[in-house]
CSV table of C-alpha atoms and ligand atoms in Angstrom, one decimal:
chain,number,residue,atom,x,y,z
A,1,MET,CA,-4.3,20.5,11.3
A,2,LEU,CA,-6.5,20.4,8.2
A,3,ILE,CA,-7.1,17.0,6.5
A,4,LEU,CA,-7.9,17.0,2.8
A,5,GLY,CA,-8.6,14.0,0.7
A,6,GLY,CA,-8.0,13.9,-3.0
A,7,SER,CA,-10.7,12.2,-5.2
A,8,ALA,CA,-9.0,8.8,-4.8
A,9,SER,CA,-9.0,8.9,-1.0
A,10,GLN,CA,-11.9,11.0,0.3
A,11,PRO,CA,-13.5,8.2,2.4
A,12,LEU,CA,-10.1,7.4,3.9
A,13,ALA,CA,-9.4,11.1,4.6
A,14,GLY,CA,-12.8,11.3,6.4
A,15,LYS,CA,-11.9,8.3,8.6
A,16,VAL,CA,-8.5,9.8,9.4
A,17,ALA,CA,-10.1,13.1,10.3
A,18,LYS,CA,-12.6,11.2,12.5
A,19,GLU,CA,-9.7,9.5,14.3
A,20,LEU,CA,-8.4,13.0,15.0
A,21,ASN,CA,-11.8,14.1,16.3
A,22,GLN,CA,-12.4,16.5,13.4
A,23,GLU,CA,-14.0,16.8,10.0
A,24,ALA,CA,-12.1,16.6,6.8
A,25,GLY,CA,-11.7,19.8,4.8
A,26,ARG,CA,-13.7,20.3,1.6
A,27,LEU,CA,-12.1,19.9,-1.8
A,28,GLU,CA,-14.1,20.4,-4.9
A,29,ILE,CA,-13.0,18.6,-8.0
A,30,LYS,CA,-14.8,18.8,-11.3
A,31,ARG,CA,-13.8,18.3,-14.9
A,32,PHE,CA,-13.7,20.8,-17.8
A,33,PRO,CA,-15.2,19.7,-21.1
A,34,ASP,CA,-11.7,18.9,-22.5
A,35,GLY,CA,-11.0,16.5,-19.5
A,36,GLU,CA,-8.9,18.9,-17.5
A,37,LYS,CA,-9.5,19.0,-13.7
A,38,TYR,CA,-10.8,21.9,-11.8
A,39,LEU,CA,-9.8,22.0,-8.2
A,40,ARG,CA,-10.9,24.3,-5.4
A,41,ILE,CA,-10.2,24.2,-1.7
A,42,HIS,CA,-13.1,25.5,0.4
A,43,ASP,CA,-11.1,26.0,3.6
A,44,ASP,CA,-8.8,28.8,4.6
A,45,VAL,CA,-5.4,27.2,4.5
A,46,LYS,CA,-3.2,30.3,5.1
A,47,ASP,CA,-0.7,29.5,7.9
A,48,GLN,CA,-2.3,26.1,8.5
A,49,ASP,CA,-0.7,22.7,8.8
A,50,VAL,CA,-2.4,20.8,6.0
A,51,VAL,CA,-2.4,17.0,5.3
A,52,ALA,CA,-3.2,16.0,1.7
A,53,ILE,CA,-4.2,12.3,1.3
A,54,GLN,CA,-4.3,10.7,-2.1
A,55,SER,CA,-3.6,7.1,-3.0
A,56,LEU,CA,-2.1,6.3,-6.4
A,57,TYR,CA,-4.2,3.3,-7.6
A,58,ARG,CA,-6.0,2.3,-10.8
A,59,THR,CA,-5.4,5.7,-12.5
A,60,PRO,CA,-2.1,6.6,-10.9
A,61,ASP,CA,-1.1,9.2,-13.4
A,62,GLU,CA,-4.4,11.0,-13.0
A,63,ASN,CA,-4.2,10.8,-9.3
A,64,ILE,CA,-0.7,12.1,-9.0
A,65,PHE,CA,-1.4,15.0,-11.2
A,66,GLU,CA,-4.4,16.0,-9.0
A,67,LEU,CA,-2.1,15.6,-6.0
A,68,LEU,CA,0.5,17.9,-7.6
A,69,LEU,CA,-2.2,20.4,-8.4
A,70,LEU,CA,-3.5,20.3,-4.8
A,71,THR,CA,0.0,20.6,-3.2
A,72,ASP,CA,1.0,23.5,-5.5
A,73,THR,CA,-2.3,25.3,-4.7
A,74,LEU,CA,-1.8,24.8,-1.0
A,75,ARG,CA,1.6,26.3,-1.2
A,76,ASP,CA,0.3,29.2,-3.3
A,77,LEU,CA,-2.4,29.9,-0.7
A,78,GLY,CA,0.2,30.1,2.1
A,79,ALA,CA,-0.2,26.8,3.9
A,80,ARG,CA,2.5,26.6,6.6
A,81,SER,CA,3.3,22.9,6.1
A,82,ILE,CA,2.0,20.4,3.6
A,83,THR,CA,2.2,16.7,4.6
A,84,VAL,CA,1.4,14.5,1.7
A,85,VAL,CA,0.1,11.0,2.6
A,86,VAL,CA,0.1,8.5,-0.3
A,87,PRO,CA,-1.2,5.3,1.2
A,88,TYR,CA,-0.4,3.3,-2.0
A,89,LEU,CA,2.6,4.7,-3.7
A,90,ALA,CA,2.5,3.6,-7.3
A,91,TYR,CA,5.8,3.8,-9.2
A,92,ALA,CA,7.8,2.8,-6.1
A,93,ARG,CA,8.8,-0.6,-7.5
A,94,GLN,CA,10.8,0.9,-10.4
A,95,ASP,CA,13.5,2.1,-8.0
A,96,SER,CA,16.5,1.2,-10.3
A,97,ARG,CA,17.4,1.4,-13.9
A,98,PHE,CA,17.4,-2.2,-14.9
A,99,TYR,CA,17.9,-1.6,-18.6
A,100,PRO,CA,19.5,1.5,-20.3
A,101,GLY,CA,17.2,4.4,-20.8
A,102,GLU,CA,14.5,3.3,-18.3
A,103,ALA,CA,12.9,5.9,-16.0
A,104,VAL,CA,13.7,5.5,-12.3
A,105,SER,CA,10.1,6.3,-11.5
A,106,SER,CA,10.3,6.3,-7.7
A,107,ALA,CA,12.9,9.1,-7.8
A,108,SER,CA,11.0,11.0,-10.4
A,109,VAL,CA,7.7,10.9,-8.4
A,110,ALA,CA,9.6,12.1,-5.3
A,111,ARG,CA,11.2,15.0,-7.1
A,112,LEU,CA,7.8,16.0,-8.5
A,113,LEU,CA,6.1,16.0,-5.1
A,114,GLU,CA,9.0,18.0,-3.5
A,115,SER,CA,9.0,20.5,-6.3
A,116,ALA,CA,5.2,21.1,-5.8
A,117,GLY,CA,5.8,22.1,-2.2
A,118,THR,CA,5.4,19.0,-0.1
A,119,THR,CA,7.2,19.5,3.2
A,120,SER,CA,6.9,16.0,4.5
A,121,PHE,CA,5.8,12.6,3.1
A,122,ILE,CA,4.1,9.5,4.5
A,123,THR,CA,3.4,6.2,2.8
A,124,ILE,CA,2.4,2.7,3.9
A,125,ASP,CA,4.2,-0.6,3.4
A,126,CYS,CA,6.1,0.8,0.5
A,127,HIS,CA,8.1,-1.9,-1.2
A,128,LEU,CA,11.4,-0.3,-2.4
A,129,HIS,CA,13.1,-3.6,-3.1
A,130,ARG,CA,16.6,-2.3,-3.5
A,131,LEU,CA,16.6,0.9,-1.5
A,132,GLY,CA,14.7,-0.4,1.4
A,133,ASP,CA,13.8,2.9,2.9
A,134,VAL,CA,11.5,5.6,1.5
A,135,ALA,CA,13.7,8.2,3.3
A,136,LYS,CA,16.4,7.4,0.8
A,137,VAL,CA,14.2,8.5,-2.1
A,138,PHE,CA,13.1,11.9,-0.7
A,139,LYS,CA,15.1,14.9,0.4
A,140,ILE,CA,12.3,16.1,2.7
A,141,PRO,CA,11.4,14.0,5.8
A,142,ALA,CA,9.7,10.8,4.6
A,143,ARG,CA,8.2,7.9,6.6
A,144,ASN,CA,7.0,4.5,5.7
A,145,LEU,CA,4.2,3.2,8.1
A,146,THR,CA,3.0,-0.4,8.3
A,147,ALA,CA,-0.6,-1.7,8.2
A,148,MET,CA,0.6,-5.2,9.4
A,149,GLN,CA,-0.4,-4.7,13.1
A,150,GLU,CA,-3.9,-3.7,12.0
A,151,LEU,CA,-4.0,-6.7,9.6
A,152,GLY,CA,-2.7,-9.0,12.4
A,153,LYS,CA,-5.4,-7.8,14.8
A,154,TYR,CA,-8.0,-8.5,12.2
A,155,ALA,CA,-6.6,-12.0,11.7
A,156,ARG,CA,-6.6,-12.6,15.4
A,157,GLU,CA,-10.3,-11.6,15.7
A,158,HIS,CA,-11.7,-13.2,12.5
A,159,PHE,CA,-9.6,-16.1,11.3
A,160,LYS,CA,-9.3,-18.2,14.5
A,161,ALA,CA,-6.4,-20.0,12.8
A,162,ARG,CA,-5.2,-23.3,14.3
A,163,ASP,CA,-1.5,-23.6,15.2
A,164,PRO,CA,-0.8,-20.9,12.6
A,165,LEU,CA,2.5,-20.3,10.8
A,166,VAL,CA,2.7,-16.8,9.5
A,167,ILE,CA,4.6,-16.7,6.2
A,168,GLY,CA,6.1,-14.1,4.0
A,169,PRO,CA,5.7,-15.4,0.5
A,170,ASP,CA,9.2,-14.1,-0.3
A,171,GLU,CA,12.3,-13.2,1.7
A,172,GLU,CA,11.4,-9.4,1.7
A,173,ALA,CA,8.0,-10.2,3.1
A,174,GLY,CA,9.6,-11.8,6.1
A,175,GLN,CA,9.5,-8.4,7.9
A,176,TRP,CA,5.7,-8.3,7.5
A,177,ALA,CA,5.2,-11.9,8.6
A,178,ALA,CA,7.1,-11.1,11.8
A,179,VAL,CA,4.8,-8.2,12.7
A,180,VAL,CA,1.6,-10.3,12.0
A,181,ALA,CA,3.1,-13.2,14.0
A,182,LYS,CA,3.6,-11.0,17.0
A,183,GLU,CA,-0.1,-10.1,16.9
A,184,LEU,CA,-1.1,-13.8,16.6
A,185,ASP,CA,1.5,-15.0,19.1
A,186,ALA,CA,2.6,-17.4,16.4
A,187,GLU,CA,5.8,-18.6,14.6
A,188,HIS,CA,6.8,-17.0,11.4
A,189,THR,CA,9.0,-17.7,8.4
A,190,ALA,CA,9.6,-16.6,4.8
A,191,PHE,CA,9.7,-18.5,1.5
A,192,ARG,CA,12.2,-17.8,-1.2
A,193,LYS,CA,10.8,-16.5,-4.5
A,194,VAL,CA,12.4,-16.6,-7.8
A,195,ARG,CA,11.0,-14.3,-10.5
A,196,VAL,CA,11.8,-15.0,-14.1
A,197,ARG,CA,11.5,-11.7,-16.1
A,198,LYS,CA,12.8,-11.2,-19.6
A,199,GLU,CA,13.6,-7.9,-21.3
A,200,GLY,CA,10.4,-6.4,-22.8
A,201,MET,CA,8.1,-8.2,-20.3
A,202,THR,CA,6.3,-6.3,-17.5
A,203,ALA,CA,5.0,-9.4,-15.8
A,204,SER,CA,7.1,-12.3,-14.7
A,205,LYS,CA,6.7,-16.0,-13.8
A,206,VAL,CA,7.0,-16.9,-10.1
A,207,GLU,CA,8.5,-19.9,-8.5
A,208,VAL,CA,8.5,-20.5,-4.7
A,209,ASP,CA,10.9,-22.4,-2.5
A,210,THR,CA,9.3,-23.4,0.9
A,211,GLY,CA,12.5,-24.8,2.4
A,212,ASP,CA,11.9,-27.2,5.2
A,213,VAL,CA,8.7,-25.8,6.8
A,214,GLU,CA,6.3,-28.3,8.4
A,215,LEU,CA,2.7,-27.5,7.7
A,216,LYS,CA,0.8,-30.8,8.2
A,217,GLY,CA,-2.5,-30.0,9.9
A,218,ARG,CA,-1.5,-26.4,10.6
A,219,ASP,CA,-3.0,-23.2,9.2
A,220,ALA,CA,-0.9,-20.9,7.0
A,221,VAL,CA,-1.3,-17.1,7.3
A,222,PHE,CA,0.4,-15.2,4.5
A,223,ALA,CA,1.5,-11.5,5.0
A,224,ASP,CA,2.5,-9.5,1.9
A,225,ASP,CA,2.5,-5.9,0.9
A,226,ILE,CA,0.8,-6.2,-2.5
A,227,ILE,CA,-1.5,-8.5,-4.4
A,228,SER,CA,-1.1,-7.6,-8.0
A,229,THR,CA,-1.6,-10.5,-10.4
A,230,GLY,CA,-1.9,-12.9,-7.4
A,231,GLY,CA,0.8,-15.0,-9.0
A,232,THR,CA,3.1,-14.9,-5.9
A,233,LEU,CA,0.4,-15.9,-3.4
A,234,ALA,CA,-1.1,-18.5,-5.7
A,235,GLU,CA,2.2,-20.3,-6.0
A,236,ALA,CA,2.9,-20.0,-2.3
A,237,ALA,CA,-0.6,-21.3,-1.4
A,238,LYS,CA,-0.2,-24.3,-3.7
A,239,ALA,CA,3.1,-25.1,-2.1
A,240,CYS,CA,1.4,-25.0,1.4
A,241,LYS,CA,-1.4,-27.3,0.3
A,242,LYS,CA,1.2,-29.8,-1.0
A,243,LYS,CA,2.8,-29.7,2.4
A,244,GLY,CA,-0.6,-30.6,4.0
A,245,ALA,CA,-1.7,-27.2,5.4
A,246,ARG,CA,-5.2,-27.2,6.7
A,247,HIS,CA,-6.5,-23.6,6.0
A,248,ILE,CA,-4.7,-20.8,4.1
A,249,PHE,CA,-5.4,-17.2,5.0
A,250,VAL,CA,-4.0,-14.2,3.1
A,251,LEU,CA,-3.3,-10.7,4.4
A,252,CYS,CA,-2.1,-7.9,2.2
A,253,THR,CA,-1.8,-4.1,2.6
A,254,HIS,CA,-2.4,-3.1,-1.0
A,255,PRO,CA,-5.1,-5.0,-2.9
A,256,VAL,CA,-4.1,-3.9,-6.5
A,257,LEU,CA,-6.0,-7.0,-7.7
A,258,ALA,CA,-5.3,-7.1,-11.4
A,259,ASP,CA,-7.8,-9.1,-13.4
A,260,GLY,CA,-8.4,-12.6,-12.0
A,261,ALA,CA,-6.0,-12.2,-9.0
A,262,LEU,CA,-8.6,-13.2,-6.3
A,263,LYS,CA,-9.8,-16.1,-8.4
A,264,ARG,CA,-6.3,-17.3,-8.9
A,265,ILE,CA,-5.4,-17.2,-5.2
A,266,LYS,CA,-8.7,-18.9,-4.2
A,267,ALA,CA,-8.2,-21.6,-6.8
A,268,ALA,CA,-4.8,-22.2,-5.2
A,269,GLY,CA,-6.6,-23.0,-1.9
A,270,ALA,CA,-6.9,-19.8,0.1
A,271,LEU,CA,-9.9,-19.7,2.4
A,272,ARG,CA,-9.9,-15.9,3.2
A,273,ILE,CA,-8.1,-13.0,1.5
A,274,VAL,CA,-8.1,-9.7,3.4
A,275,GLY,CA,-6.6,-6.3,2.5
A,276,THR,CA,-6.8,-2.7,3.6
A,277,ASP,CA,-8.4,0.5,2.2
A,278,THR,CA,-5.2,2.0,0.8
A,279,ILE,CA,-6.9,0.7,-2.4
A,280,PRO,CA,-10.7,0.4,-2.0
A,281,SER,CA,-11.6,-3.2,-3.1
A,282,PRO,CA,-14.0,-6.0,-2.2
A,283,ILE,CA,-11.5,-7.4,0.3
A,284,SER,CA,-10.6,-4.0,2.0
A,285,LYS,CA,-11.8,-5.0,5.4
A,286,VAL,CA,-9.1,-3.2,7.4
A,287,SER,CA,-8.7,0.5,7.5
A,288,VAL,CA,-5.3,2.2,7.6
A,289,ALA,CA,-6.9,5.4,9.1
A,290,PRO,CA,-5.8,4.6,12.7
A,291,VAL,CA,-2.2,4.1,11.5
A,292,ILE,CA,-2.1,7.4,9.6
A,293,ALA,CA,-3.8,9.3,12.4
A,294,ALA,CA,-1.3,8.0,14.9
A,295,ALA,CA,1.6,9.1,12.7
A,296,LEU,CA,0.1,12.5,12.2
A,297,LYS,CA,-0.2,12.9,16.0
A,298,SER,CA,3.4,11.9,16.7
B,1,R5P,C1,6.9,-8.2,-4.5
B,1,R5P,O1,7.9,-8.9,-4.3
B,1,R5P,C2,5.8,-8.0,-3.6
B,1,R5P,O2,6.1,-8.2,-2.3
B,1,R5P,C3,4.6,-8.8,-4.0
B,1,R5P,O3,4.8,-10.2,-3.5
B,1,R5P,C4,4.3,-8.8,-5.4
B,1,R5P,O4,4.4,-7.5,-5.9
B,1,R5P,C5,3.0,-9.4,-5.7
B,1,R5P,O5,2.8,-9.4,-7.1
B,1,R5P,P1,1.9,-10.5,-7.8
B,1,R5P,O6,0.6,-10.5,-7.1
B,1,R5P,O7,1.7,-10.1,-9.2
B,1,R5P,O8,2.6,-11.8,-7.7
């Protein structure tokens, strides 16, 4: 198996290769003067099983085009199979046509990757709100892994939380809270989130309903897939503080961290905020490399 990392995920590809006791392949990427990308694979890929890792963060359009170029080149050079690993799958959340004429981006991205020669697909904690399962978006075999066990292990070793309650900040995040809770041998629950989004707006206002949870003197550990603006977790953290929570810890898989997100959540009372390296960031303390390597082995 040959592991190749696109320019958005080279350190992660190196870590995945290391987990598999090998070195990552060598991909050369340069730019032509007009801004186009030049791509060259320095390994013989003919009849090889190749894994291409490329996360779609910060410049998702550029990253996906590079991934398509890589995949198509691998097919052209005779790779036997091409497993595409996209740790953070941008475009996943637009999985329905909410208003007439909108692109269903998740389906478009899946079709593009398939048509470029991808033979199987892997992503991590992909939040397809309405479809639920990434296998419903692709025609090729597609799997959604979770980083929540790794995040839970980190929390166990570093947070030392007192009588923790693990919380999904909305109902969909209840599944992730359950995984983290198992690692911490703790209780878990999920809040109810209401998003107010009007036509023409890309961001929305968040309101959180905590139900009847008791937090006086306890620590809250949040588990969510994404921190984007930080609005969800800031509202959830404020609600916990009102209920008398002692410390608030936050775990997330994808630290998108739009401007001011960390500040917003800290101002709401969070003591520690930890994410993974699906998106490199100042809070990326946990690597998803072991999760990806284990999936590639199975
Ligand atoms: C959506 O429901 C997700 O699980 C996240 O909670 C959400 O995307 C986070 O976005 P933001 O940080 O902008 O509130």
